[in-house]
PDB file of C-alpha atoms in Angstrom:
ATOM      1  CA  ASP W   1     241.655 140.762  17.532  1.00  0.00           C
ATOM      2  CA  GLN W   2     242.556 137.617  15.582  1.00  0.00           C
ATOM      3  CA  GLN W   3     244.304 135.405  18.134  1.00  0.00           C
ATOM      4  CA  VAL W   4     244.790 132.535  15.689  1.00  0.00           C
ATOM      5  CA  LYS W   5     245.865 133.309  12.131  1.00  0.00           C
ATOM      6  CA  GLN W   6     246.237 131.254   9.007  1.00  0.00           C
ATOM      7  CA  ASN W   7     247.866 133.618   6.567  1.00  0.00           C
ATOM      8  CA  SER W   8     247.501 131.454   3.476  1.00  0.00           C
ATOM      9  CA  PRO W   9     243.892 131.355   2.244  1.00  0.00           C
ATOM     10  CA  SER W  10     244.763 128.636  -0.252  1.00  0.00           C
ATOM     11  CA  LEU W  11     247.441 126.100  -1.115  1.00  0.00           C
ATOM     12  CA  SER W  12     247.861 123.881  -4.152  1.00  0.00           C
ATOM     13  CA  VAL W  13     250.035 120.735  -3.986  1.00  0.00           C
ATOM     14  CA  GLN W  14     250.827 117.909  -6.365  1.00  0.00           C
ATOM     15  CA  GLU W  15     249.544 114.468  -5.401  1.00  0.00           C
ATOM     16  CA  GLY W  16     252.225 112.480  -3.575  1.00  0.00           C
ATOM     17  CA  ARG W  17     254.129 115.554  -2.416  1.00  0.00           C
ATOM     18  CA  ILE W  18     254.164 117.107   1.044  1.00  0.00           C
ATOM     19  CA  SER W  19     251.505 119.634   2.064  1.00  0.00           C
ATOM     20  CA  ILE W  20     252.487 122.104   4.777  1.00  0.00           C
ATOM     21  CA  LEU W  21     249.805 124.254   6.377  1.00  0.00           C
ATOM     22  CA  ASN W  22     250.805 126.993   8.776  1.00  0.00           C
ATOM     23  CA  CYS W  23     249.181 128.707  11.715  1.00  0.00           C
ATOM     24  CA  ASP W  24     250.297 131.480  14.084  1.00  0.00           C
ATOM     25  CA  TYR W  25     248.830 132.483  17.419  1.00  0.00           C
ATOM     26  CA  THR W  26     249.249 135.427  19.732  1.00  0.00           C
ATOM     27  CA  ASN W  27     247.778 134.317  23.062  1.00  0.00           C
ATOM     28  CA  SER W  28     250.460 132.726  25.254  1.00  0.00           C
ATOM     29  CA  MET W  29     247.714 131.182  27.434  1.00  0.00           C
ATOM     30  CA  PHE W  30     246.867 128.691  24.686  1.00  0.00           C
ATOM     31  CA  ASP W  31     248.149 125.261  25.647  1.00  0.00           C
ATOM     32  CA  TYR W  32     246.287 122.874  23.361  1.00  0.00           C
ATOM     33  CA  PHE W  33     246.146 123.021  19.592  1.00  0.00           C
ATOM     34  CA  LEU W  34     244.057 121.164  17.052  1.00  0.00           C
ATOM     35  CA  TRP W  35     243.595 120.811  13.325  1.00  0.00           C
ATOM     36  CA  TYR W  36     240.195 120.247  11.769  1.00  0.00           C
ATOM     37  CA  LYS W  37     239.363 119.433   8.164  1.00  0.00           C
ATOM     38  CA  LYS W  38     236.155 120.593   6.510  1.00  0.00           C
ATOM     39  CA  TYR W  39     234.520 119.338   3.328  1.00  0.00           C
ATOM     40  CA  PRO W  40     231.698 121.339   1.690  1.00  0.00           C
ATOM     41  CA  ALA W  41     228.279 120.820   3.310  1.00  0.00           C
ATOM     42  CA  GLU W  42     229.838 118.991   6.259  1.00  0.00           C
ATOM     43  CA  GLY W  43     230.924 120.082   9.704  1.00  0.00           C
ATOM     44  CA  PRO W  44     234.611 120.285  10.628  1.00  0.00           C
ATOM     45  CA  THR W  45     236.198 116.891  11.341  1.00  0.00           C
ATOM     46  CA  PHE W  46     238.893 116.528  13.994  1.00  0.00           C
ATOM     47  CA  LEU W  47     242.239 115.564  12.493  1.00  0.00           C
ATOM     48  CA  ILE W  48     245.045 115.785  15.033  1.00  0.00           C
ATOM     49  CA  SER W  49     245.983 117.681  18.189  1.00  0.00           C
ATOM     50  CA  ILE W  50     249.047 118.619  20.204  1.00  0.00           C
ATOM     51  CA  SER W  51     249.593 119.699  23.766  1.00  0.00           C
ATOM     52  CA  SER W  52     251.931 122.581  24.548  1.00  0.00           C
ATOM     53  CA  ILE W  53     254.262 120.228  26.426  1.00  0.00           C
ATOM     54  CA  LYS W  54     255.116 118.515  23.125  1.00  0.00           C
ATOM     55  CA  ASP W  55     256.689 119.831  19.946  1.00  0.00           C
ATOM     56  CA  LYS W  56     255.525 117.100  17.586  1.00  0.00           C
ATOM     57  CA  ASN W  57     252.651 114.667  17.225  1.00  0.00           C
ATOM     58  CA  GLU W  58     252.204 112.111  14.461  1.00  0.00           C
ATOM     59  CA  ASP W  59     249.196 110.177  13.266  1.00  0.00           C
ATOM     60  CA  GLY W  60     249.740 108.262  10.059  1.00  0.00           C
ATOM     61  CA  ARG W  61     250.285 110.685   7.198  1.00  0.00           C
ATOM     62  CA  PHE W  62     249.626 113.685   9.439  1.00  0.00           C
ATOM     63  CA  THR W  63     252.185 115.381  11.683  1.00  0.00           C
ATOM     64  CA  VAL W  64     251.685 118.547  13.685  1.00  0.00           C
ATOM     65  CA  PHE W  65     254.661 120.602  14.818  1.00  0.00           C
ATOM     66  CA  LEU W  66     254.527 123.207  17.563  1.00  0.00           C
ATOM     67  CA  ASN W  67     257.091 125.962  18.076  1.00  0.00           C
ATOM     68  CA  LYS W  68     256.054 127.691  21.298  1.00  0.00           C
ATOM     69  CA  SER W  69     258.736 130.349  21.228  1.00  0.00           C
ATOM     70  CA  ALA W  70     257.588 131.446  17.785  1.00  0.00           C
ATOM     71  CA  LYS W  71     253.905 130.838  18.604  1.00  0.00           C
ATOM     72  CA  HIS W  72     253.658 128.830  15.421  1.00  0.00           C
ATOM     73  CA  LEU W  73     252.262 125.458  14.472  1.00  0.00           C
ATOM     74  CA  SER W  74     252.197 123.580  11.225  1.00  0.00           C
ATOM     75  CA  LEU W  75     250.460 120.534   9.796  1.00  0.00           C
ATOM     76  CA  HIS W  76     252.389 118.268   7.433  1.00  0.00           C
ATOM     77  CA  ILE W  77     250.583 115.793   5.210  1.00  0.00           C
ATOM     78  CA  VAL W  78     252.801 113.209   3.556  1.00  0.00           C
ATOM     79  CA  PRO W  79     252.088 111.943   0.964  1.00  0.00           C
ATOM     80  CA  SER W  80     249.227 114.200  -0.111  1.00  0.00           C
ATOM     81  CA  GLN W  81     246.218 112.466  -1.664  1.00  0.00           C
ATOM     82  CA  PRO W  82     243.290 113.871  -3.702  1.00  0.00           C
ATOM     83  CA  GLY W  83     240.930 113.112  -0.787  1.00  0.00           C
ATOM     84  CA  ASP W  84     242.915 115.578   1.335  1.00  0.00           C
ATOM     85  CA  SER W  85     241.467 118.457  -0.693  1.00  0.00           C
ATOM     86  CA  ALA W  86     239.442 120.399   1.871  1.00  0.00           C
ATOM     87  CA  VAL W  87     239.543 123.510   4.058  1.00  0.00           C
ATOM     88  CA  TYR W  88     241.845 123.081   7.049  1.00  0.00           C
ATOM     89  CA  PHE W  89     241.338 125.019  10.260  1.00  0.00           C
ATOM     90  CA  CYS W  90     243.762 125.286  13.108  1.00  0.00           C
ATOM     91  CA  ALA W  91     242.287 125.926  16.537  1.00  0.00           C
ATOM     92  CA  ALA W  92     243.630 126.666  19.985  1.00  0.00           C
ATOM     93  CA  SER W  93     242.332 126.303  23.506  1.00  0.00           C
ATOM     94  CA  ALA W  94     243.426 127.398  26.968  1.00  0.00           C
ATOM     95  CA  GLN W  95     243.167 125.324  30.149  1.00  0.00           C
ATOM     96  CA  LYS W  96     241.019 128.058  31.643  1.00  0.00           C
ATOM     97  CA  GLY W  97     238.455 128.530  28.918  1.00  0.00           C
ATOM     98  CA  ALA W  98     235.631 126.042  29.172  1.00  0.00           C
ATOM     99  CA  GLN W  99     236.897 124.133  26.139  1.00  0.00           C
ATOM    100  CA  LYS W 100     236.397 127.225  24.001  1.00  0.00           C
ATOM    101  CA  LEU W 101     238.110 126.670  20.659  1.00  0.00           C
ATOM    102  CA  VAL W 102     239.563 129.714  18.903  1.00  0.00           C
ATOM    103  CA  PHE W 103     239.814 129.037  15.168  1.00  0.00           C
ATOM    104  CA  GLY W 104     241.905 130.488  12.390  1.00  0.00           C
ATOM    105  CA  GLN W 105     240.312 131.598   9.118  1.00  0.00           C
ATOM    106  CA  GLY W 106     241.132 128.375   7.316  1.00  0.00           C
ATOM    107  CA  THR W 107     243.334 127.330   4.393  1.00  0.00           C
ATOM    108  CA  ARG W 108     241.831 125.702   1.322  1.00  0.00           C
ATOM    109  CA  LEU W 109     244.096 122.844   0.252  1.00  0.00           C
ATOM    110  CA  THR W 110     243.820 121.504  -3.284  1.00  0.00           C
ATOM    111  CA  ILE W 111     245.669 118.332  -4.231  1.00  0.00           C
ATOM    112  CA  ASN W 112     246.281 118.105  -7.978  1.00  0.00           C
ATOM    113  CA  PRO W 113     246.563 114.686  -9.656  1.00  0.00           C
TER     114      PRO W 113
ATOM    115  CA  GLU E   1     226.869 105.381  16.916  1.00  0.00           C
ATOM    116  CA  THR E   2     224.867 108.364  15.654  1.00  0.00           C
ATOM    117  CA  GLY E   3     226.823 111.518  14.972  1.00  0.00           C
ATOM    118  CA  VAL E   4     225.852 115.107  15.718  1.00  0.00           C
ATOM    119  CA  THR E   5     222.763 116.209  13.826  1.00  0.00           C
ATOM    120  CA  GLN E   6     221.371 119.692  13.337  1.00  0.00           C
ATOM    121  CA  SER E   7     218.068 121.052  12.087  1.00  0.00           C
ATOM    122  CA  PRO E   8     217.032 122.735   9.967  1.00  0.00           C
ATOM    123  CA  THR E   9     219.676 122.587   7.227  1.00  0.00           C
ATOM    124  CA  HIS E  10     218.803 125.991   5.833  1.00  0.00           C
ATOM    125  CA  LEU E  11     216.684 128.850   7.117  1.00  0.00           C
ATOM    126  CA  ILE E  12     215.711 132.257   5.763  1.00  0.00           C
ATOM    127  CA  LYS E  13     214.461 134.944   8.144  1.00  0.00           C
ATOM    128  CA  THR E  14     213.927 138.680   8.001  1.00  0.00           C
ATOM    129  CA  ARG E  15     215.542 141.310  10.184  1.00  0.00           C
ATOM    130  CA  GLY E  16     213.938 141.585  13.623  1.00  0.00           C
ATOM    131  CA  GLN E  17     212.573 138.041  13.663  1.00  0.00           C
ATOM    132  CA  GLN E  18     213.546 135.299  16.100  1.00  0.00           C
ATOM    133  CA  VAL E  19     215.026 131.899  15.235  1.00  0.00           C
ATOM    134  CA  THR E  20     215.592 128.572  17.022  1.00  0.00           C
ATOM    135  CA  LEU E  21     218.210 126.111  15.840  1.00  0.00           C
ATOM    136  CA  ARG E  22     218.407 122.550  17.130  1.00  0.00           C
ATOM    137  CA  CYS E  23     221.217 120.108  17.783  1.00  0.00           C
ATOM    138  CA  SER E  24     221.254 116.463  18.805  1.00  0.00           C
ATOM    139  CA  SER E  25     224.520 115.474  20.409  1.00  0.00           C
ATOM    140  CA  GLN E  26     226.421 112.294  19.689  1.00  0.00           C
ATOM    141  CA  SER E  27     225.434 109.328  21.825  1.00  0.00           C
ATOM    142  CA  GLY E  28     227.147 109.417  25.224  1.00  0.00           C
ATOM    143  CA  HIS E  29     228.108 113.102  24.990  1.00  0.00           C
ATOM    144  CA  ASN E  30     227.002 115.498  27.741  1.00  0.00           C
ATOM    145  CA  THR E  31     228.531 118.727  26.440  1.00  0.00           C
ATOM    146  CA  VAL E  32     227.372 120.874  23.541  1.00  0.00           C
ATOM    147  CA  SER E  33     229.093 123.938  22.114  1.00  0.00           C
ATOM    148  CA  TRP E  34     227.732 126.357  19.530  1.00  0.00           C
ATOM    149  CA  TYR E  35     229.807 128.242  16.965  1.00  0.00           C
ATOM    150  CA  GLN E  36     229.026 130.863  14.332  1.00  0.00           C
ATOM    151  CA  GLN E  37     230.947 130.705  11.066  1.00  0.00           C
ATOM    152  CA  ALA E  38     230.666 133.772   8.857  1.00  0.00           C
ATOM    153  CA  LEU E  39     231.582 133.478   5.188  1.00  0.00           C
ATOM    154  CA  GLY E  40     235.326 133.148   4.690  1.00  0.00           C
ATOM    155  CA  GLN E  41     236.021 132.998   8.424  1.00  0.00           C
ATOM    156  CA  GLY E  42     236.704 130.303  10.974  1.00  0.00           C
ATOM    157  CA  PRO E  43     234.047 129.265  13.489  1.00  0.00           C
ATOM    158  CA  GLN E  44     233.567 131.606  16.475  1.00  0.00           C
ATOM    159  CA  PHE E  45     232.592 130.255  19.880  1.00  0.00           C
ATOM    160  CA  ILE E  46     229.137 131.381  21.041  1.00  0.00           C
ATOM    161  CA  PHE E  47     228.650 129.339  24.229  1.00  0.00           C
ATOM    162  CA  GLN E  48     228.878 125.877  25.739  1.00  0.00           C
ATOM    163  CA  TYR E  49     226.406 123.802  27.748  1.00  0.00           C
ATOM    164  CA  TYR E  50     227.429 121.075  30.165  1.00  0.00           C
ATOM    165  CA  ARG E  51     224.769 118.972  31.859  1.00  0.00           C
ATOM    166  CA  GLU E  52     222.063 121.570  31.149  1.00  0.00           C
ATOM    167  CA  GLU E  53     224.046 124.551  32.507  1.00  0.00           C
ATOM    168  CA  GLU E  54     225.835 127.241  30.529  1.00  0.00           C
ATOM    169  CA  ASN E  55     229.568 126.624  30.927  1.00  0.00           C
ATOM    170  CA  GLY E  56     231.212 129.526  29.190  1.00  0.00           C
ATOM    171  CA  ARG E  57     230.279 132.169  26.677  1.00  0.00           C
ATOM    172  CA  GLY E  58     232.043 133.961  23.865  1.00  0.00           C
ATOM    173  CA  ASN E  59     231.725 137.574  22.803  1.00  0.00           C
ATOM    174  CA  PHE E  60     228.101 137.463  21.668  1.00  0.00           C
ATOM    175  CA  PRO E  61     225.233 139.703  22.859  1.00  0.00           C
ATOM    176  CA  PRO E  62     222.471 138.434  25.185  1.00  0.00           C
ATOM    177  CA  ARG E  63     220.045 138.058  22.284  1.00  0.00           C
ATOM    178  CA  PHE E  64     221.958 134.848  21.617  1.00  0.00           C
ATOM    179  CA  SER E  65     220.697 132.335  24.170  1.00  0.00           C
ATOM    180  CA  GLY E  66     220.596 128.601  24.515  1.00  0.00           C
ATOM    181  CA  LEU E  67     219.227 125.582  26.280  1.00  0.00           C
ATOM    182  CA  GLN E  68     220.357 122.063  26.916  1.00  0.00           C
ATOM    183  CA  PHE E  69     217.825 119.349  27.648  1.00  0.00           C
ATOM    184  CA  PRO E  70     218.080 116.284  29.920  1.00  0.00           C
ATOM    185  CA  ASN E  71     218.901 114.128  26.879  1.00  0.00           C
ATOM    186  CA  TYR E  72     221.775 116.590  26.175  1.00  0.00           C
ATOM    187  CA  SER E  73     220.276 117.894  22.955  1.00  0.00           C
ATOM    188  CA  SER E  74     220.448 121.656  22.651  1.00  0.00           C
ATOM    189  CA  GLU E  75     218.837 124.732  21.149  1.00  0.00           C
ATOM    190  CA  LEU E  76     220.303 128.037  20.059  1.00  0.00           C
ATOM    191  CA  ASN E  77     217.901 130.973  20.063  1.00  0.00           C
ATOM    192  CA  VAL E  78     218.613 134.298  18.422  1.00  0.00           C
ATOM    193  CA  ASN E  79     216.259 137.234  18.987  1.00  0.00           C
ATOM    194  CA  ALA E  80     215.944 140.465  17.023  1.00  0.00           C
ATOM    195  CA  LEU E  81     217.852 139.085  14.038  1.00  0.00           C
ATOM    196  CA  GLU E  82     220.319 141.391  12.292  1.00  0.00           C
ATOM    197  CA  LEU E  83     221.746 141.113   8.785  1.00  0.00           C
ATOM    198  CA  ASP E  84     225.167 140.233  10.257  1.00  0.00           C
ATOM    199  CA  ASP E  85     223.666 137.157  11.900  1.00  0.00           C
ATOM    200  CA  SER E  86     223.683 135.501   8.468  1.00  0.00           C
ATOM    201  CA  ALA E  87     226.145 132.640   8.901  1.00  0.00           C
ATOM    202  CA  LEU E  88     226.609 128.899   9.265  1.00  0.00           C
ATOM    203  CA  TYR E  89     225.784 127.843  12.835  1.00  0.00           C
ATOM    204  CA  LEU E  90     227.687 124.800  13.998  1.00  0.00           C
ATOM    205  CA  CYS E  91     226.999 122.625  16.977  1.00  0.00           C
ATOM    206  CA  ALA E  92     229.660 120.371  18.487  1.00  0.00           C
ATOM    207  CA  SER E  93     229.318 117.726  21.173  1.00  0.00           C
ATOM    208  CA  SER E  94     231.920 116.094  23.410  1.00  0.00           C
ATOM    209  CA  HIS E  95     232.231 113.642  26.308  1.00  0.00           C
ATOM    210  CA  GLY E  96     233.089 116.413  28.700  1.00  0.00           C
ATOM    211  CA  THR E  97     234.624 119.841  29.044  1.00  0.00           C
ATOM    212  CA  GLY E  98     238.264 118.828  29.327  1.00  0.00           C
ATOM    213  CA  LEU E  99     240.889 120.106  26.903  1.00  0.00           C
ATOM    214  CA  ARG E 100     241.345 116.642  25.461  1.00  0.00           C
ATOM    215  CA  ASP E 101     237.638 115.956  25.027  1.00  0.00           C
ATOM    216  CA  THR E 102     237.383 116.137  21.262  1.00  0.00           C
ATOM    217  CA  GLN E 103     234.537 118.220  19.906  1.00  0.00           C
ATOM    218  CA  TYR E 104     232.586 116.519  17.117  1.00  0.00           C
ATOM    219  CA  PHE E 105     230.751 118.881  14.823  1.00  0.00           C
ATOM    220  CA  GLY E 106     227.423 118.608  13.084  1.00  0.00           C
ATOM    221  CA  PRO E 107     226.912 119.724   9.466  1.00  0.00           C
ATOM    222  CA  GLY E 108     225.543 123.107  10.536  1.00  0.00           C
ATOM    223  CA  THR E 109     222.485 125.242   9.862  1.00  0.00           C
ATOM    224  CA  ARG E 110     222.827 127.927   7.205  1.00  0.00           C
ATOM    225  CA  LEU E 111     220.905 131.023   8.367  1.00  0.00           C
ATOM    226  CA  THR E 112     220.188 133.845   5.951  1.00  0.00           C
ATOM    227  CA  VAL E 113     218.758 137.101   7.319  1.00  0.00           C
ATOM    228  CA  LEU E 114     217.154 139.408   4.746  1.00  0.00           C
TER     229      LEU E 114
END
């Protein structure tokens, strides 16, 4: 049972344009959401998070949007840069869950010059 | 500040053998979580250790076990290896077990079971 889904395995975006990565979840107990970025041969790196009491969180070029009614979150990267090329994972956690992160399958983002 | 380190980087074992993977947490972190990442999938939570006690477990059989030491480093042990255990094993450390305690991941150990 995949509780967190990233339906796009890959995404290709022109440098300077906006990258939008999407994530859907099914468990209504999730109340904290995160995005991690992963380069080859490295562990995932924390990018940005959002609590369920918010619908938007910004950090520089990165913005995460949360739509609780649709059980959907998205990560916007503006403007996209070549160094953003990586695999992006969304993850979710519930207050009662010992900080257990439930990850999606990942989306490979490629930024073209 | 030293980040999360894991050893070994790569490991090849045969079915039925036992393996021990090691993780050194980031300085100041008292919580370690272990994840299994199969090819093409996201990481899956195995278990978490907080101050040397298991603090939650995912859907993994008992042949997956762990330890956390007084210096907060940790081991993951897998007995009776199966072919499906081939995966990247990731360790993550954090300041605590709260939702907002960011988990910082190590580079992982790539385990191949033949």
